């Protein structure tokens, strides 16, 4: 049997509405897994407060004070979901034999944790939770998600369909993940790059049981853009292709104009001229923009700013505590 200390890492941003219930359910889950011997007594739920403005941290502090199965990590500012998760994973590194990442709203079915841990014990280092249906999503979210996967597929990035950030990593997979120093982190793109033995566990995703989504449309689009730009240079190549295409067209047009000139028909439409100036101007700006997006990311990367800043970590390292 492999070593079996489990850390469940839960990023929380303004989650006071869901936290007490989430803590209650996760504690029950830890207890049942401990009873069946699948996980060890030092297993924990580690809540990461991602710079919340509500009572999230005080709730977490209360939980950690009354029960050593809960740990808390407070970030000094809102680092964003991916970095909050990374902060929690970094804290779990060296303490856990396996980590599971899970959203605070319990949209991801926690019953799947049993299967995750089973897969770990049968040798998997990376276990992906994959949604078996998207029925609880709005039509809009389903449509945009589908378009995103199609686009990522076309651009050649390898991501697991319908898998978000609900996954298990073994200690060595986690160590490998922490080697990546991406300033724009898109975990679901990085994890497939790790290799190792992988397994997938299907689960049904529920609706949030309280509180609101912390991913409004703007954040969702920014996240999708990070996914595309940090995993594919294909858009830059498309720009080159577009440039070549426009050049070839202009050469053809030049020949056409030459023929017109030679045949004496030189009075041509003003509209065509204006149209093409605007069209080409637009395309150039777009291409500059795409190139700029990459340059901006390089800029961020070379500055090597810390990706998150820890303000406090509460973890009671007591041995042999029972629930
Ligand atoms: N989250 C976070 N920092 C942020 C935004 C979100 O830690 O800046 C957390 C949030 O508390 C939740 C998870 O990331 O645990 C996923 O967010 P949410 O459930 O709001 O997204 P959705 O499920 O609607 O895509
Ligand atoms: Mg959610």
Short mmCIF file of C-alpha atoms and ligand atoms in Angstrom, two decimals:
data_model
loop_
_atom_site.label_atom_id
_atom_site.label_comp_id
_atom_site.label_asym_id
_atom_site.label_seq_id
_atom_site.Cartn_x
_atom_site.Cartn_y
_atom_site.Cartn_z
CA UNK A 1 0.00 0.00 0.00
CA UNK A 2 1.27 3.50 -0.85
CA UNK A 3 1.68 6.19 1.82
CA UNK A 4 -1.66 7.70 2.50
CA UNK A 5 -1.78 11.19 3.94
CA UNK A 6 -4.36 13.09 1.92
CA UNK A 7 -4.63 16.88 1.69
CA UNK A 8 -7.74 18.35 0.16
CA UNK A 9 -6.91 21.86 -1.05
CA UNK A 10 -9.87 24.23 -1.30
CA UNK A 11 -9.40 27.76 -2.71
CA UNK A 12 -11.94 30.19 -1.24
CA UNK A 13 -12.74 33.69 -2.40
CA UNK A 14 -15.60 35.36 -0.50
CA UNK A 15 -17.11 31.99 0.32
CA UNK A 16 -18.65 32.69 3.75
CA UNK A 17 -22.00 31.43 2.48
CA UNK A 18 -20.76 27.95 1.64
CA UNK A 19 -17.82 27.36 3.99
CA UNK A 20 -19.55 25.91 7.09
CA UNK A 21 -21.44 23.34 5.04
CA UNK A 22 -18.39 22.55 2.91
CA UNK A 23 -16.31 22.00 6.05
CA UNK A 24 -18.96 19.75 7.57
CA UNK A 25 -19.23 17.56 4.48
CA UNK A 26 -15.49 17.33 3.90
CA UNK A 27 -14.88 16.39 7.53
CA UNK A 28 -17.41 13.57 7.22
CA UNK A 29 -15.69 12.44 4.03
CA UNK A 30 -12.27 12.42 5.74
CA UNK A 31 -13.69 10.43 8.64
CA UNK A 32 -15.19 7.74 6.44
CA UNK A 33 -12.01 7.43 4.38
CA UNK A 34 -9.96 7.13 7.56
CA UNK A 35 -12.27 4.49 8.95
CA UNK A 36 -11.94 2.39 5.82
CA UNK A 37 -8.16 2.77 6.08
CA UNK A 38 -7.82 4.45 2.69
CA UNK A 39 -6.19 7.56 4.11
CA UNK A 40 -3.97 8.20 7.11
CA UNK A 41 -4.72 10.02 10.37
CA UNK A 42 -2.75 13.13 9.37
CA UNK A 43 -4.99 13.87 6.42
CA UNK A 44 -6.30 17.43 6.25
CA UNK A 45 -8.59 19.82 4.50
CA UNK A 46 -6.56 22.91 3.66
CA UNK A 47 -8.65 26.02 3.00
CA UNK A 48 -6.88 28.78 1.10
CA UNK A 49 -8.33 32.23 1.64
CA UNK A 50 -7.62 34.09 -1.57
CA UNK A 51 -7.72 37.61 -0.11
CA UNK A 52 -11.46 37.47 0.64
CA UNK A 53 -13.27 40.61 1.72
CA UNK A 54 -15.93 38.83 3.76
CA UNK A 55 -15.78 36.59 6.85
CA UNK A 56 -14.07 33.71 5.03
CA UNK A 57 -10.80 33.92 6.97
CA UNK A 58 -12.43 34.21 10.38
CA UNK A 59 -14.54 31.14 9.56
CA UNK A 60 -11.41 29.27 8.52
CA UNK A 61 -9.60 30.36 11.70
CA UNK A 62 -12.47 29.07 13.83
CA UNK A 63 -12.42 25.76 12.00
CA UNK A 64 -8.66 25.31 12.41
CA UNK A 65 -8.84 26.28 16.09
CA UNK A 66 -11.45 23.71 16.94
CA UNK A 67 -10.30 20.84 14.77
CA UNK A 68 -6.79 19.92 13.64
CA UNK A 69 -8.18 18.21 10.55
CA UNK A 70 -8.62 21.67 9.11
CA UNK A 71 -5.75 23.84 8.02
CA UNK A 72 -5.85 27.41 6.78
CA UNK A 73 -3.65 29.41 4.44
CA UNK A 74 -4.28 33.11 4.06
CA UNK A 75 -3.02 34.96 1.02
CA UNK A 76 -2.16 38.62 1.41
CA UNK A 77 -4.17 39.65 -1.67
CA UNK A 78 -6.52 38.18 -4.24
CA UNK A 79 -4.18 36.13 -6.40
CA UNK A 80 -6.92 34.44 -8.44
CA UNK A 81 -8.24 30.90 -8.41
CA UNK A 82 -5.26 29.21 -10.10
CA UNK A 83 -2.67 30.84 -7.87
CA UNK A 84 -4.72 30.29 -4.73
CA UNK A 85 -4.76 26.64 -5.67
CA UNK A 86 -1.04 26.70 -6.38
CA UNK A 87 -0.40 28.30 -2.98
CA UNK A 88 -2.35 25.50 -1.27
CA UNK A 89 -0.56 22.84 -3.28
CA UNK A 90 2.79 24.39 -2.38
CA UNK A 91 1.89 24.24 1.32
CA UNK A 92 0.79 20.61 0.95
CA UNK A 93 4.06 19.68 -0.75
CA UNK A 94 6.22 17.70 1.65
CA UNK A 95 3.30 17.08 4.00
CA UNK A 96 0.93 15.09 1.83
CA UNK A 97 1.29 11.84 -0.10
CA UNK A 98 -1.63 12.83 -2.31
CA UNK A 99 -3.52 16.07 -2.82
CA UNK A 100 -6.98 16.66 -4.18
CA UNK A 101 -8.01 20.11 -5.38
CA UNK A 102 -11.63 21.02 -5.00
CA UNK A 103 -13.77 24.17 -5.31
CA UNK A 104 -15.30 25.56 -2.13
CA UNK A 105 -18.86 25.50 -3.48
CA UNK A 106 -18.88 21.69 -3.71
CA UNK A 107 -20.20 21.78 -7.25
CA UNK A 108 -17.89 18.84 -7.79
CA UNK A 109 -19.35 15.72 -6.22
CA UNK A 110 -17.23 14.82 -3.20
CA UNK A 111 -18.34 11.19 -3.38
CA UNK A 112 -15.89 10.89 -6.27
CA UNK A 113 -13.04 11.34 -3.75
CA UNK A 114 -13.33 7.65 -2.83
CA UNK A 115 -12.66 6.71 -6.46
CA UNK A 116 -9.77 9.20 -6.66
CA UNK A 117 -8.10 7.62 -3.65
CA UNK A 118 -8.77 4.10 -4.98
CA UNK A 119 -7.13 5.05 -8.26
CA UNK A 120 -4.15 6.43 -6.31
CA UNK A 121 -3.78 3.17 -4.40
CA UNK A 122 -3.86 1.20 -7.63
CA UNK A 123 -0.92 3.21 -8.93
CA UNK A 124 -2.23 6.40 -10.54
CA UNK A 125 -0.24 9.59 -9.99
CA UNK A 126 -2.70 11.93 -11.65
CA UNK A 127 -6.44 11.37 -11.42
CA UNK A 128 -8.73 13.66 -13.40
CA UNK A 129 -12.29 14.29 -12.31
CA UNK A 130 -14.29 14.48 -15.52
CA UNK A 131 -17.83 15.77 -15.66
CA UNK A 132 -20.15 13.17 -17.07
CA UNK A 133 -22.70 15.76 -18.17
CA UNK A 134 -23.09 19.52 -18.33
CA UNK A 135 -26.79 19.60 -17.59
CA UNK A 136 -26.51 22.02 -14.66
CA UNK A 137 -24.69 24.60 -16.80
CA UNK A 138 -26.45 27.42 -18.57
CA UNK A 139 -26.70 27.00 -22.33
CA UNK A 140 -24.28 29.91 -22.68
CA UNK A 141 -21.59 28.32 -20.49
CA UNK A 142 -22.00 25.00 -22.29
CA UNK A 143 -21.69 26.68 -25.69
CA UNK A 144 -18.63 28.72 -24.76
CA UNK A 145 -16.96 25.70 -23.12
CA UNK A 146 -17.55 23.64 -26.27
CA UNK A 147 -16.11 26.42 -28.46
CA UNK A 148 -13.09 26.64 -26.15
CA UNK A 149 -12.33 22.91 -26.35
CA UNK A 150 -12.71 23.01 -30.15
CA UNK A 151 -10.34 25.97 -30.41
CA UNK A 152 -7.79 24.39 -28.07
CA UNK A 153 -7.99 21.18 -30.14
CA UNK A 154 -7.41 23.12 -33.37
CA UNK A 155 -4.45 24.94 -31.87
CA UNK A 156 -2.90 21.67 -30.80
CA UNK A 157 -3.03 22.02 -27.00
CA UNK A 158 -3.61 18.81 -25.10
CA UNK A 159 -6.26 19.29 -22.44
CA UNK A 160 -8.68 16.83 -20.87
CA UNK A 161 -12.25 17.53 -21.97
CA UNK A 162 -14.77 18.47 -19.30
CA UNK A 163 -12.14 18.39 -16.60
CA UNK A 164 -11.79 21.50 -14.49
CA UNK A 165 -9.60 21.66 -11.41
CA UNK A 166 -10.99 18.66 -9.58
CA UNK A 167 -8.07 16.25 -9.55
CA UNK A 168 -5.74 14.16 -7.43
CA UNK A 169 -1.97 14.38 -7.64
CA UNK A 170 0.48 12.06 -5.96
CA UNK A 171 3.44 13.53 -4.10
CA UNK A 172 5.79 13.05 -7.04
CA UNK A 173 3.33 14.47 -9.56
CA UNK A 174 2.90 17.46 -7.25
CA UNK A 175 6.65 17.93 -7.00
CA UNK A 176 6.85 17.89 -10.80
CA UNK A 177 4.02 20.40 -11.10
CA UNK A 178 5.76 22.81 -8.75
CA UNK A 179 8.75 22.83 -11.11
CA UNK A 180 6.70 24.83 -13.61
CA UNK A 181 7.25 28.52 -13.12
CA UNK A 182 4.51 29.93 -15.32
CA UNK A 183 3.48 33.50 -14.65
CA UNK A 184 0.18 32.80 -16.41
CA UNK A 185 -0.89 29.59 -14.85
CA UNK A 186 -3.46 27.37 -16.55
CA UNK A 187 -3.26 24.24 -14.43
CA UNK A 188 -5.43 22.06 -16.61
CA UNK A 189 -2.99 22.66 -19.44
CA UNK A 190 0.12 22.03 -17.35
CA UNK A 191 -0.97 18.85 -15.58
CA UNK A 192 -1.22 16.75 -18.81
CA UNK A 193 2.40 17.76 -19.51
CA UNK A 194 3.54 15.96 -16.35
CA UNK A 195 3.08 12.48 -17.71
CA UNK A 196 2.99 9.70 -15.04
CA UNK A 197 0.20 7.17 -14.71
CA UNK A 198 -3.14 8.82 -15.13
CA UNK A 199 -6.70 7.78 -14.48
CA UNK A 200 -10.06 9.49 -14.90
CA UNK A 201 -13.06 9.43 -12.61
CA UNK A 202 -16.47 10.54 -13.94
CA UNK A 203 -18.69 12.60 -11.67
CA UNK A 204 -21.81 14.72 -11.87
CA UNK A 205 -21.37 18.43 -11.29
CA UNK A 206 -24.07 20.06 -9.19
CA UNK A 207 -25.16 23.65 -8.92
CA UNK A 208 -23.52 25.89 -6.35
CA UNK A 209 -25.49 25.35 -3.13
CA UNK A 210 -25.00 28.92 -1.93
CA UNK A 211 -23.24 32.13 -2.90
CA UNK A 212 -22.48 33.34 -6.39
CA UNK A 213 -20.00 32.31 -9.04
CA UNK A 214 -16.66 34.07 -8.65
CA UNK A 215 -16.09 33.70 -12.37
CA UNK A 216 -18.02 36.44 -14.14
CA UNK A 217 -17.84 36.51 -17.93
CA UNK A 218 -14.84 38.85 -17.98
CA UNK A 219 -12.74 36.56 -15.76
CA UNK A 220 -13.89 33.53 -17.74
CA UNK A 221 -12.75 35.08 -21.02
CA UNK A 222 -9.41 36.14 -19.50
CA UNK A 223 -8.95 32.59 -18.23
CA UNK A 224 -9.71 31.10 -21.66
CA UNK A 225 -7.25 33.54 -23.25
CA UNK A 226 -4.56 32.47 -20.75
CA UNK A 227 -5.30 28.89 -21.67
CA UNK A 228 -4.83 29.55 -25.36
CA UNK A 229 -1.89 31.93 -25.24
CA UNK A 230 0.13 30.02 -22.67
CA UNK A 231 -0.25 26.73 -24.52
CA UNK A 232 -0.06 27.52 -28.19
CA UNK A 233 2.01 29.73 -30.47
CA UNK A 234 -0.37 28.79 -33.28
CA UNK A 235 -2.03 32.26 -33.30
CA UNK A 236 1.35 33.81 -34.15
CA UNK A 237 1.71 31.35 -36.99
CA UNK A 238 -1.79 32.20 -38.21
CA UNK A 239 -0.74 35.83 -38.37
CA UNK A 240 2.23 34.93 -40.56
CA UNK A 241 -0.11 32.92 -42.79
CA UNK A 242 -2.50 35.84 -42.99
CA UNK A 243 0.36 38.18 -43.91
CA UNK A 244 1.45 35.88 -46.73
CA UNK A 245 -2.13 35.57 -47.98
CA UNK A 246 -2.63 39.33 -48.06
CA UNK A 247 0.69 39.81 -49.83
CA UNK A 248 -0.23 37.27 -52.52
CA UNK A 249 -3.62 38.98 -52.98
CA UNK A 250 -1.97 42.36 -53.34
CA UNK A 251 0.43 41.07 -56.00
CA UNK A 252 -2.52 39.69 -57.96
CA UNK A 253 -4.35 43.00 -57.53
CA UNK A 254 -1.28 44.85 -58.75
CA UNK A 255 -1.24 42.84 -61.97
CA UNK A 256 -4.94 43.49 -62.39
CA UNK A 257 -4.45 47.24 -61.93
CA UNK A 258 -1.56 47.21 -64.37
CA UNK A 259 -3.75 45.57 -67.00
CA UNK A 260 -6.48 48.15 -66.35
CA UNK A 261 -3.97 50.96 -66.68
CA UNK A 262 -2.58 49.61 -69.94
CA UNK A 263 -6.06 49.28 -71.37
CA UNK A 264 -6.79 52.92 -70.39
CA UNK A 265 -9.47 52.16 -67.76
CA UNK A 266 -7.88 53.92 -64.79
CA UNK A 267 -10.84 55.60 -63.07
CA UNK A 268 -11.55 53.11 -60.33
CA UNK A 269 -13.93 53.19 -57.39
CA UNK A 270 -13.10 55.22 -54.30
CA UNK A 271 -15.10 52.77 -52.16
CA UNK A 272 -12.84 49.83 -52.99
CA UNK A 273 -9.82 51.87 -52.06
CA UNK A 274 -11.21 53.05 -48.74
CA UNK A 275 -12.56 49.59 -47.96
CA UNK A 276 -9.24 47.92 -48.46
CA UNK A 277 -7.37 50.54 -46.43
CA UNK A 278 -9.67 50.01 -43.46
CA UNK A 279 -9.65 46.23 -43.84
CA UNK A 280 -5.89 45.96 -43.98
CA UNK A 281 -5.49 48.51 -41.17
CA UNK A 282 -7.82 46.43 -39.02
CA UNK A 283 -6.02 43.22 -39.76
CA UNK A 284 -2.69 44.84 -38.93
CA UNK A 285 -3.98 46.12 -35.60
CA UNK A 286 -5.41 42.71 -34.76
CA UNK A 287 -2.11 41.03 -35.57
CA UNK A 288 -0.20 43.58 -33.53
CA UNK A 289 -2.60 42.94 -30.68
CA UNK A 290 -2.08 39.18 -30.76
CA UNK A 291 1.69 39.61 -30.89
CA UNK A 292 1.37 42.14 -28.06
CA UNK A 293 -0.51 39.60 -25.93
CA UNK A 294 2.47 37.26 -26.16
CA UNK A 295 4.98 40.04 -25.55
CA UNK A 296 2.99 41.10 -22.49
CA UNK A 297 3.15 37.57 -21.17
CA UNK A 298 6.89 37.39 -21.75
CA UNK A 299 7.19 40.69 -19.88
CA UNK A 300 5.28 39.26 -16.93
CA UNK A 301 7.33 36.10 -16.97
CA UNK A 302 10.74 37.80 -17.02
CA UNK A 303 9.84 39.99 -14.06
CA UNK A 304 9.44 36.82 -11.99
CA UNK A 305 7.13 38.41 -9.51
CA UNK A 306 5.89 36.10 -6.77
CA UNK A 307 2.71 34.46 -7.95
CA UNK A 308 1.10 34.65 -4.53
CA UNK A 309 2.06 36.04 -1.16
CA UNK A 310 1.31 34.10 2.00
CA UNK A 311 0.12 36.03 5.02
CA UNK A 312 -0.56 33.16 7.41
CA UNK A 313 -0.54 29.38 7.56
CA UNK A 314 -2.31 27.48 10.29
CA UNK A 315 -1.65 23.79 10.28
CA UNK A 316 -1.54 21.75 13.44
CA UNK A 317 0.96 19.02 12.86
CA UNK A 318 -0.40 16.76 15.57
CA UNK A 319 0.19 13.08 15.21
CA UNK A 320 -2.53 10.47 15.47
CA UNK A 321 -5.62 12.61 15.86
CA UNK A 322 -8.87 10.82 15.37
CA UNK A 323 -12.15 12.31 14.24
N1 LIG B 1 -11.78 31.46 -6.39
C1 LIG B 1 -10.60 31.95 -5.82
N2 LIG B 1 -10.12 33.17 -6.23
C2 LIG B 1 -10.77 33.94 -7.17
C3 LIG B 1 -11.96 33.42 -7.76
C4 LIG B 1 -12.43 32.18 -7.36
O1 LIG B 1 -10.00 31.29 -4.98
O2 LIG B 1 -10.29 35.03 -7.46
C5 LIG B 1 -12.29 30.14 -5.95
C6 LIG B 1 -13.74 30.12 -5.51
O3 LIG B 1 -13.86 30.46 -4.14
C7 LIG B 1 -14.13 28.68 -5.76
C8 LIG B 1 -13.31 28.33 -6.99
O4 LIG B 1 -12.26 29.28 -7.06
O5 LIG B 1 -13.76 27.81 -4.71
C9 LIG B 1 -14.13 28.33 -8.27
O6 LIG B 1 -14.88 29.51 -8.36
P1 LIG B 1 -16.42 29.51 -8.72
O7 LIG B 1 -17.11 28.35 -8.07
O8 LIG B 1 -16.98 30.84 -8.35
O9 LIG B 1 -16.38 29.34 -10.30
P2 LIG B 1 -17.45 28.56 -11.23
O10 LIG B 1 -17.69 27.23 -10.60
O11 LIG B 1 -18.65 29.41 -11.25
O12 LIG B 1 -16.74 28.48 -12.55
MG1 LIG B 2 -18.25 26.89 -8.74
#
